[in-house]
Amino acid sequence: MAKLGTNKLWSLFSFKGRKGKQAFKSLKLCNIIIKACMRSHQKATELSVEEHISETLKHAPNKPGGSRYRVVDESQEKERDNI
C-alpha cells in the first residue's frame, strides 16, 4: 500500500468507513489489492488480506506523513528519559 499512496492519503480512510472517514472497502482499488495479494500469496485468504489492509489504514495517521504524526524533539526525549 506504500507504493499506492501516502500515509496522509490513507489517514482519510478506514476499512469500513468509521469515525467520519471514507470506506476503503467500497473502492475498486480494494478488490484489486485483495485479488493481487491472493494471486501472489497462495495461502492468503480474503479475510487475512482485509485484516492487513485494515491494520495499515489504522496506523497510517501515526506514521510519517500521517495526519497525527509527531516528531519527537531530541531535548524532549532526553528529558523524558531522565524522569
Short mmCIF file of C-alpha atoms in Angstrom, two decimals:
data_model
loop_
_atom_site.label_atom_id
_atom_site.label_comp_id
_atom_site.label_asym_id
_atom_site.label_seq_id
_atom_site.Cartn_x
_atom_site.Cartn_y
_atom_site.Cartn_z
CA MET A 1 0.00 0.00 0.00
CA ALA A 2 3.01 2.25 0.48
CA LYS A 3 3.52 2.25 -3.29
CA LEU A 4 -0.11 3.16 -3.95
CA GLY A 5 -0.46 6.16 -1.67
CA THR A 6 0.99 8.14 1.21
CA ASN A 7 0.16 7.92 4.89
CA LYS A 8 -1.53 11.29 4.51
CA LEU A 9 -3.88 9.76 1.94
CA TRP A 10 -4.51 6.56 3.92
CA SER A 11 -5.27 8.69 7.00
CA LEU A 12 -8.51 9.70 5.29
CA PHE A 13 -9.77 6.10 5.13
CA SER A 14 -10.80 3.32 7.45
CA PHE A 15 -11.65 -0.11 6.11
CA LYS A 16 -15.34 0.13 6.98
CA GLY A 17 -15.68 3.93 6.90
CA ARG A 18 -15.99 4.60 10.60
CA LYS A 19 -15.03 7.68 12.62
CA GLY A 20 -16.01 10.06 9.84
CA LYS A 21 -13.60 8.54 7.36
CA GLN A 22 -14.26 7.17 3.89
CA ALA A 23 -14.82 3.43 3.48
CA PHE A 24 -11.87 1.79 1.77
CA LYS A 25 -13.73 -1.47 1.15
CA SER A 26 -16.15 0.31 -1.18
CA LEU A 27 -13.34 1.34 -3.55
CA LYS A 28 -12.49 -0.70 -6.64
CA LEU A 29 -8.87 -0.44 -5.55
CA CYS A 30 -9.67 -2.58 -2.50
CA ASN A 31 -10.83 -5.51 -4.63
CA ILE A 32 -7.81 -5.14 -6.91
CA ILE A 33 -5.43 -5.25 -3.94
CA ILE A 34 -7.17 -8.27 -2.43
CA LYS A 35 -7.12 -10.23 -5.70
CA ALA A 36 -3.48 -9.32 -6.36
CA CYS A 37 -2.41 -10.43 -2.87
CA MET A 38 -4.33 -13.68 -3.14
CA ARG A 39 -2.80 -14.36 -6.54
CA SER A 40 0.77 -13.73 -5.37
CA HIS A 41 0.36 -15.43 -1.95
CA GLN A 42 -1.36 -18.76 -2.50
CA LYS A 43 -2.20 -19.32 1.19
CA ALA A 44 -3.69 -15.84 1.69
CA THR A 45 -7.42 -15.62 2.28
CA GLU A 46 -9.64 -12.66 1.53
CA LEU A 47 -10.19 -12.15 5.26
CA SER A 48 -6.46 -12.12 6.06
CA VAL A 49 -5.77 -9.56 3.33
CA GLU A 50 -8.65 -7.39 4.59
CA GLU A 51 -7.19 -7.56 8.10
CA HIS A 52 -3.77 -6.41 6.85
CA ILE A 53 -5.34 -3.55 4.91
CA SER A 54 -7.37 -2.57 7.95
CA GLU A 55 -4.26 -2.51 10.18
CA THR A 56 -2.35 -0.46 7.62
CA LEU A 57 -5.14 2.11 7.47
CA LYS A 58 -5.48 2.11 11.26
CA HIS A 59 -1.83 3.02 11.84
CA ALA A 60 -1.36 5.40 8.87
CA PRO A 61 -2.21 8.62 10.79
CA ASN A 62 0.59 7.98 13.30
CA LYS A 63 3.30 7.28 10.71
CA PRO A 64 5.49 9.87 8.93
CA GLY A 65 3.30 11.94 6.64
CA GLY A 66 0.13 10.97 8.51
CA SER A 67 -2.30 13.47 9.96
CA ARG A 68 -1.32 12.83 13.61
CA TYR A 69 2.39 12.14 13.19
CA ARG A 70 4.58 13.95 15.72
CA VAL A 71 8.30 14.41 15.51
CA VAL A 72 9.89 13.89 18.89
CA ASP A 73 12.46 16.58 19.66
CA GLU A 74 15.74 15.15 21.00
CA SER A 75 15.71 17.51 24.01
CA GLN A 76 12.19 16.35 24.92
CA GLU A 77 13.26 12.74 24.55
CA LYS A 78 16.25 13.23 26.87
CA GLU A 79 14.01 14.99 29.41
CA ARG A 80 11.56 12.11 29.34
CA ASP A 81 14.38 9.58 29.85
CA ASN A 82 15.69 11.47 32.90
CA ILE A 83 12.35 11.40 34.70
#
